[in-house]
Amino acid sequence: MAVKLPVNLARVLYVDLTRKRSWVEDRRDLIEEYLGGVGLAVALAREEGVERADPLGPENGIVFAVGPFNGAYPMGSKTVAVFRSPLTGNLGESYAGGRSSLAIKFAGYQAIVIRGASESPVYVAVHEDEVKFRDASALWGMSSSETVGRVIREREPNPGFRTIMRIGLAGERLVRFACVVTETYRHFGRLGLGAVFGAKRLKALVVSGRRSLEVPDRRGYREVYDELYELSTKSNLMRKYHDLGTPMNVLPLNEIGALPTKNLKSGRFEQAEGISGEHMAENYLIRRAACSGCPVACIHLAGIREPYPHEKYFYKTTVVSYDYEPTYSLGSMLGVGDAKRLLRLIHEVERVGLDAMSTGVALAWATEALERGLVREGDTIVKLRWGDAEAYRRAISLLVEQPNDFYSALAQGVERASQIYGGSEFAMAFGGNEMPGYHTGPAAHIGFLIGGRHSHLDNAGYSYDQKRAELPDPEQVVDDLMAEEAWRMVLNSLVVCLFARGIYRPEMVSKALDPLGIRRSVEDLRELGWRIYRERMRLKVDAGFDPSRLRIPDRIFETPSPHGLISPDYVQRALEHYHQRLKDICTP
Amino acid sequence: MVRRVAVVDSDLCVGCGSCMLACNRRFAEVGYGKTAIHIRSAGGVERGFVVIVCRACKNPPCAKVCPEDALLPRDGGGVRLIPNKCIGCGYCVEACPFGAILWDEEVDKPVICTYCGYCVEYCPYGVIEMREVS
Ligand code: SF4
């Protein structure tokens, strides 16, 4: 008989890949301080010494963490991963949904720490208290991450109650922006967790669990659940993310001139219609899916019917998940305006397990570098041309294969490639991370630069731009974005989907924690956000992040944004202010 | 006439698990350990989802194999579990052709649907409904 566990879990599972050992520790100390999620993960990553680790060495640790709201409340559906990033060299932090967070929670863990490296390929299967190291030699080198998922699905128990996180060839070949795919269509996309898995020869991590966890205030819990369920299903959230999904942004962003196109030579794409959320839904959408514990179901799956080349009247249907981000990076950014071609590119990226955003931005830079003669066709092997999806499909394979110096450099990210080949003015990365799809104005780019993971979701500068006709002083923008990021540290410790941020306001978070036996006032929570922000930025700085060395690609000043041409002085002032504030925050 | 949970159209299911969490919440607990309804993918999310519920059979195979008569057939279809009679042998799980009986590891007994309809209230997409047993 299983032991009854409280909903406020304190158990952390440690998995040592070198010695093939695992054990559980009670980390009440950290959970009481940080709740869970990113706060807990940063503290555990610090203990692992990730700031001193070679990102691809056995000493790099990976921490997966969930928090108090996972499984407990609607849209508490995310897992955070913290590690040292092989792409930026400093802190890696990435989020995914799928079945991951509920599987980890109901397996009875608040976090899983992965240490060491295996000599030969393995996958780790955690079924509640049972941890198995399974030989994955035969899975290593398989061409499709989907097949790997299928094989493991057949072999492991507990369908519906498990997560299967795995890497593709890109992770095995250490492409610095390889992702970890979970449940086929969700990803720990950013900052190269896939390469860290690959370096550890960890092909997959399977976690399943079906525990039922005890709640201190049973009545209060059901009441708050109902209130939140009502809010999440009756609000316009549901419509917004369920109907068209995130690609609903394509047309509005294009309209205002904020859709990065052809390596951000423009903010408008003449073929935007063809890859819009509306066009996709009308012509390709076959199904919606949800992350576990989320009624919204924003995952949109498209079906493309492909004929077999040598057989008449034989077809197969390939199912591809599409979102705004890959639509921008592999669509407008590469000048690909045909939905079917775009879907094939997304599928290719999914198969090999690459981050779609970094891949698109890297290929966009390569296309322009070729155009300008910085690299030759001998380097790129295929002739990269805007809109030529077939050429890009081949280039994706080459990125994974890395048959020459050029692709080896590109596989390290666009920052590194442009250091070698030139063209850094149009290498669209911030802090070493390839840009997200928003050229909405200065706040978006300031947000990418100062964000802890250089992602649009760190502080939502893109939304800041869009909500204001005029922007305040750059110092004010930085202060506002930092405050947003600090609050998001709380949301990311719970760990709720950021689409639900409008529901999980501070008062609501405080109220919903209460029946779970966690008392935190609104002020406590705000203070906690700043504390986690500080710990995380300290870890990032200790891992080598130097804000004075942030590179700003000139391109953002050349292409008009909805706020007009962005002034370099404005962004520079913002960065100086940020630098000073970061110093103040990080000095004890 | 008695009622049961029926699947309207499993193609509408998005696999959010709200129903499973609701079923577990009957006990005001967070998890899947006490849920009687089971959602899983039909072999990968791309193929959609399978919604598994107790069909409230008129001549229930689970009750027939129970050596302790812990599963009482209900008038009009379905069964009721008498927990203190159950010895946790698991025969019922194997006997159900739909795989609709999950196991409660904590008490080492089957989870038997009570046909209360609580899950139905939390399905955002109308996948399941309460229907009279025909
Ligand atoms: S609540 Fe409805 S949509 Fe969600 S898993 Fe259950 S049946 Fe499917």
PDB file of C-alpha atoms in Angstrom, chain B:
ATOM      1  CA  MET B   1     -34.404   3.855 -14.591  1.00  0.00           C
ATOM      2  CA  VAL B   2     -30.841   4.451 -13.427  1.00  0.00           C
ATOM      3  CA  ARG B   3     -28.237   6.706 -14.905  1.00  0.00           C
ATOM      4  CA  ARG B   4     -24.604   6.444 -15.894  1.00  0.00           C
ATOM      5  CA  VAL B   5     -21.871   8.559 -17.435  1.00  0.00           C
ATOM      6  CA  ALA B   6     -21.907   8.221 -21.215  1.00  0.00           C
ATOM      7  CA  VAL B   7     -19.473   9.374 -23.852  1.00  0.00           C
ATOM      8  CA  VAL B   8     -21.109  11.761 -26.301  1.00  0.00           C
ATOM      9  CA  ASP B   9     -18.195  12.025 -28.709  1.00  0.00           C
ATOM     10  CA  SER B  10     -14.629  11.173 -27.792  1.00  0.00           C
ATOM     11  CA  ASP B  11     -13.380  13.207 -30.751  1.00  0.00           C
ATOM     12  CA  LEU B  12     -14.338  16.315 -28.799  1.00  0.00           C
ATOM     13  CA  CYS B  13     -12.017  15.328 -25.962  1.00  0.00           C
ATOM     14  CA  VAL B  14      -8.835  17.405 -25.617  1.00  0.00           C
ATOM     15  CA  GLY B  15      -7.281  15.247 -22.915  1.00  0.00           C
ATOM     16  CA  CYS B  16      -7.228  17.965 -20.254  1.00  0.00           C
ATOM     17  CA  GLY B  17      -8.010  15.499 -17.496  1.00  0.00           C
ATOM     18  CA  SER B  18     -10.417  17.890 -15.762  1.00  0.00           C
ATOM     19  CA  CYS B  19     -12.871  15.013 -15.401  1.00  0.00           C
ATOM     20  CA  MET B  20     -10.301  12.740 -13.765  1.00  0.00           C
ATOM     21  CA  LEU B  21      -9.262  15.477 -11.371  1.00  0.00           C
ATOM     22  CA  ALA B  22     -12.920  16.159 -10.572  1.00  0.00           C
ATOM     23  CA  CYS B  23     -13.590  12.512  -9.813  1.00  0.00           C
ATOM     24  CA  ASN B  24     -10.643  12.504  -7.446  1.00  0.00           C
ATOM     25  CA  ARG B  25     -11.856  15.752  -5.897  1.00  0.00           C
ATOM     26  CA  ARG B  26     -14.980  13.987  -4.658  1.00  0.00           C
ATOM     27  CA  PHE B  27     -12.707  13.130  -1.728  1.00  0.00           C
ATOM     28  CA  ALA B  28     -11.293  16.676  -1.683  1.00  0.00           C
ATOM     29  CA  GLU B  29      -7.912  15.323  -2.652  1.00  0.00           C
ATOM     30  CA  VAL B  30      -5.567  16.284  -5.459  1.00  0.00           C
ATOM     31  CA  GLY B  31      -4.564  13.534  -7.832  1.00  0.00           C
ATOM     32  CA  TYR B  32      -5.586  10.617  -9.971  1.00  0.00           C
ATOM     33  CA  GLY B  33      -5.447   7.841  -7.374  1.00  0.00           C
ATOM     34  CA  LYS B  34      -9.166   7.734  -6.690  1.00  0.00           C
ATOM     35  CA  THR B  35     -10.537   8.523 -10.095  1.00  0.00           C
ATOM     36  CA  ALA B  36     -12.970   6.180 -11.785  1.00  0.00           C
ATOM     37  CA  ILE B  37     -12.884   7.813 -15.209  1.00  0.00           C
ATOM     38  CA  HIS B  38      -9.798   7.326 -17.340  1.00  0.00           C
ATOM     39  CA  ILE B  39      -8.563   9.401 -20.269  1.00  0.00           C
ATOM     40  CA  ARG B  40      -5.572   8.379 -22.323  1.00  0.00           C
ATOM     41  CA  SER B  41      -4.377   9.036 -25.821  1.00  0.00           C
ATOM     42  CA  ALA B  42      -5.345   6.587 -28.521  1.00  0.00           C
ATOM     43  CA  GLY B  43      -1.670   5.809 -29.133  1.00  0.00           C
ATOM     44  CA  GLY B  44      -0.232   9.311 -29.248  1.00  0.00           C
ATOM     45  CA  VAL B  45      -1.986  12.658 -28.964  1.00  0.00           C
ATOM     46  CA  GLU B  46      -2.206  12.898 -32.778  1.00  0.00           C
ATOM     47  CA  ARG B  47      -4.789  10.118 -32.768  1.00  0.00           C
ATOM     48  CA  GLY B  48      -6.978  11.731 -30.181  1.00  0.00           C
ATOM     49  CA  PHE B  49      -8.198  10.393 -26.862  1.00  0.00           C
ATOM     50  CA  VAL B  50      -9.976   7.423 -25.423  1.00  0.00           C
ATOM     51  CA  VAL B  51     -12.545   8.122 -22.718  1.00  0.00           C
ATOM     52  CA  ILE B  52     -13.079   5.118 -20.490  1.00  0.00           C
ATOM     53  CA  VAL B  53     -16.074   5.071 -18.159  1.00  0.00           C
ATOM     54  CA  CYS B  54     -18.119   2.394 -16.446  1.00  0.00           C
ATOM     55  CA  ARG B  55     -20.993   1.509 -18.776  1.00  0.00           C
ATOM     56  CA  ALA B  56     -23.185   0.216 -15.962  1.00  0.00           C
ATOM     57  CA  CYS B  57     -23.716  -3.203 -17.522  1.00  0.00           C
ATOM     58  CA  LYS B  58     -27.007  -4.961 -16.811  1.00  0.00           C
ATOM     59  CA  ASN B  59     -25.191  -8.214 -16.342  1.00  0.00           C
ATOM     60  CA  PRO B  60     -21.881  -6.981 -14.992  1.00  0.00           C
ATOM     61  CA  PRO B  61     -18.887  -9.265 -15.579  1.00  0.00           C
ATOM     62  CA  CYS B  62     -16.976  -7.635 -12.714  1.00  0.00           C
ATOM     63  CA  ALA B  63     -19.624  -8.694 -10.210  1.00  0.00           C
ATOM     64  CA  LYS B  64     -19.672 -12.205 -11.602  1.00  0.00           C
ATOM     65  CA  VAL B  65     -15.989 -12.837 -10.960  1.00  0.00           C
ATOM     66  CA  CYS B  66     -15.846 -11.236  -7.516  1.00  0.00           C
ATOM     67  CA  PRO B  67     -15.228 -14.147  -5.106  1.00  0.00           C
ATOM     68  CA  GLU B  68     -16.522 -12.194  -2.090  1.00  0.00           C
ATOM     69  CA  ASP B  69     -19.674 -10.664  -3.576  1.00  0.00           C
ATOM     70  CA  ALA B  70     -18.171  -7.258  -2.850  1.00  0.00           C
ATOM     71  CA  LEU B  71     -19.643  -5.877  -6.070  1.00  0.00           C
ATOM     72  CA  LEU B  72     -23.397  -5.709  -5.823  1.00  0.00           C
ATOM     73  CA  PRO B  73     -25.287  -5.433  -9.104  1.00  0.00           C
ATOM     74  CA  ARG B  74     -27.512  -2.378  -9.058  1.00  0.00           C
ATOM     75  CA  ASP B  75     -31.104  -2.614 -10.238  1.00  0.00           C
ATOM     76  CA  GLY B  76     -31.199  -1.400 -13.799  1.00  0.00           C
ATOM     77  CA  GLY B  77     -27.439  -1.750 -14.407  1.00  0.00           C
ATOM     78  CA  GLY B  78     -24.072  -1.114 -12.806  1.00  0.00           C
ATOM     79  CA  VAL B  79     -22.537  -2.194  -9.516  1.00  0.00           C
ATOM     80  CA  ARG B  80     -21.874  -0.925  -6.032  1.00  0.00           C
ATOM     81  CA  LEU B  81     -18.722  -1.717  -4.061  1.00  0.00           C
ATOM     82  CA  ILE B  82     -18.995  -2.974  -0.505  1.00  0.00           C
ATOM     83  CA  PRO B  83     -15.494  -2.030   0.608  1.00  0.00           C
ATOM     84  CA  ASN B  84     -15.241  -4.172   3.712  1.00  0.00           C
ATOM     85  CA  LYS B  85     -16.082  -7.287   1.736  1.00  0.00           C
ATOM     86  CA  CYS B  86     -13.386  -6.613  -0.881  1.00  0.00           C
ATOM     87  CA  ILE B  87     -10.145  -8.539  -0.419  1.00  0.00           C
ATOM     88  CA  GLY B  88      -8.256  -6.689  -3.167  1.00  0.00           C
ATOM     89  CA  CYS B  89      -7.768  -9.644  -5.492  1.00  0.00           C
ATOM     90  CA  GLY B  90      -8.168  -7.524  -8.635  1.00  0.00           C
ATOM     91  CA  TYR B  91     -10.255 -10.076 -10.587  1.00  0.00           C
ATOM     92  CA  CYS B  92     -12.815  -7.402 -11.402  1.00  0.00           C
ATOM     93  CA  VAL B  93     -10.153  -5.283 -13.117  1.00  0.00           C
ATOM     94  CA  GLU B  94      -9.325  -8.142 -15.420  1.00  0.00           C
ATOM     95  CA  ALA B  95     -12.941  -9.036 -16.051  1.00  0.00           C
ATOM     96  CA  CYS B  96     -14.038  -5.637 -17.320  1.00  0.00           C
ATOM     97  CA  PRO B  97     -13.800  -5.746 -21.109  1.00  0.00           C
ATOM     98  CA  PHE B  98     -13.550  -1.949 -21.269  1.00  0.00           C
ATOM     99  CA  GLY B  99     -10.730  -1.636 -18.784  1.00  0.00           C
ATOM    100  CA  ALA B 100     -13.007   0.689 -16.874  1.00  0.00           C
ATOM    101  CA  ILE B 101     -11.891  -0.345 -13.398  1.00  0.00           C
ATOM    102  CA  LEU B 102      -8.870   1.476 -12.046  1.00  0.00           C
ATOM    103  CA  TRP B 103      -7.076   0.536  -8.861  1.00  0.00           C
ATOM    104  CA  ASP B 104      -6.809   2.568  -5.696  1.00  0.00           C
ATOM    105  CA  GLU B 105      -3.286   1.701  -4.548  1.00  0.00           C
ATOM    106  CA  GLU B 106      -3.767   3.409  -1.224  1.00  0.00           C
ATOM    107  CA  VAL B 107      -6.517   1.142   0.032  1.00  0.00           C
ATOM    108  CA  ASP B 108      -5.697  -1.671  -2.384  1.00  0.00           C
ATOM    109  CA  LYS B 109      -9.212  -1.871  -3.748  1.00  0.00           C
ATOM    110  CA  PRO B 110     -10.860  -1.078  -7.060  1.00  0.00           C
ATOM    111  CA  VAL B 111     -12.277   2.351  -7.795  1.00  0.00           C
ATOM    112  CA  ILE B 112     -15.888   1.773  -8.792  1.00  0.00           C
ATOM    113  CA  CYS B 113     -17.865   4.501 -10.502  1.00  0.00           C
ATOM    114  CA  THR B 114     -20.769   5.704  -8.350  1.00  0.00           C
ATOM    115  CA  TYR B 115     -22.607   7.250 -11.321  1.00  0.00           C
ATOM    116  CA  CYS B 116     -22.746  10.573  -9.513  1.00  0.00           C
ATOM    117  CA  GLY B 117     -21.982  12.678 -12.577  1.00  0.00           C
ATOM    118  CA  TYR B 118     -19.534  15.014 -10.836  1.00  0.00           C
ATOM    119  CA  CYS B 119     -17.002  14.615 -13.698  1.00  0.00           C
ATOM    120  CA  VAL B 120     -19.609  15.706 -16.242  1.00  0.00           C
ATOM    121  CA  GLU B 121     -19.865  19.107 -14.579  1.00  0.00           C
ATOM    122  CA  TYR B 122     -16.202  19.750 -15.222  1.00  0.00           C
ATOM    123  CA  CYS B 123     -15.816  18.649 -18.818  1.00  0.00           C
ATOM    124  CA  PRO B 124     -15.448  21.923 -20.713  1.00  0.00           C
ATOM    125  CA  TYR B 125     -16.259  20.381 -24.081  1.00  0.00           C
ATOM    126  CA  GLY B 126     -19.391  18.317 -23.542  1.00  0.00           C
ATOM    127  CA  VAL B 127     -17.605  15.029 -24.145  1.00  0.00           C
ATOM    128  CA  ILE B 128     -19.518  13.205 -21.423  1.00  0.00           C
ATOM    129  CA  GLU B 129     -23.066  13.380 -20.139  1.00  0.00           C
ATOM    130  CA  MET B 130     -25.421  11.613 -17.749  1.00  0.00           C
ATOM    131  CA  ARG B 131     -27.699   9.232 -19.573  1.00  0.00           C
ATOM    132  CA  GLU B 132     -30.290   6.680 -18.566  1.00  0.00           C
ATOM    133  CA  VAL B 133     -29.073   3.125 -18.814  1.00  0.00           C
ATOM    134  CA  SER B 134     -30.891   1.585 -21.747  1.00  0.00           C
TER     135      SER B 134
END
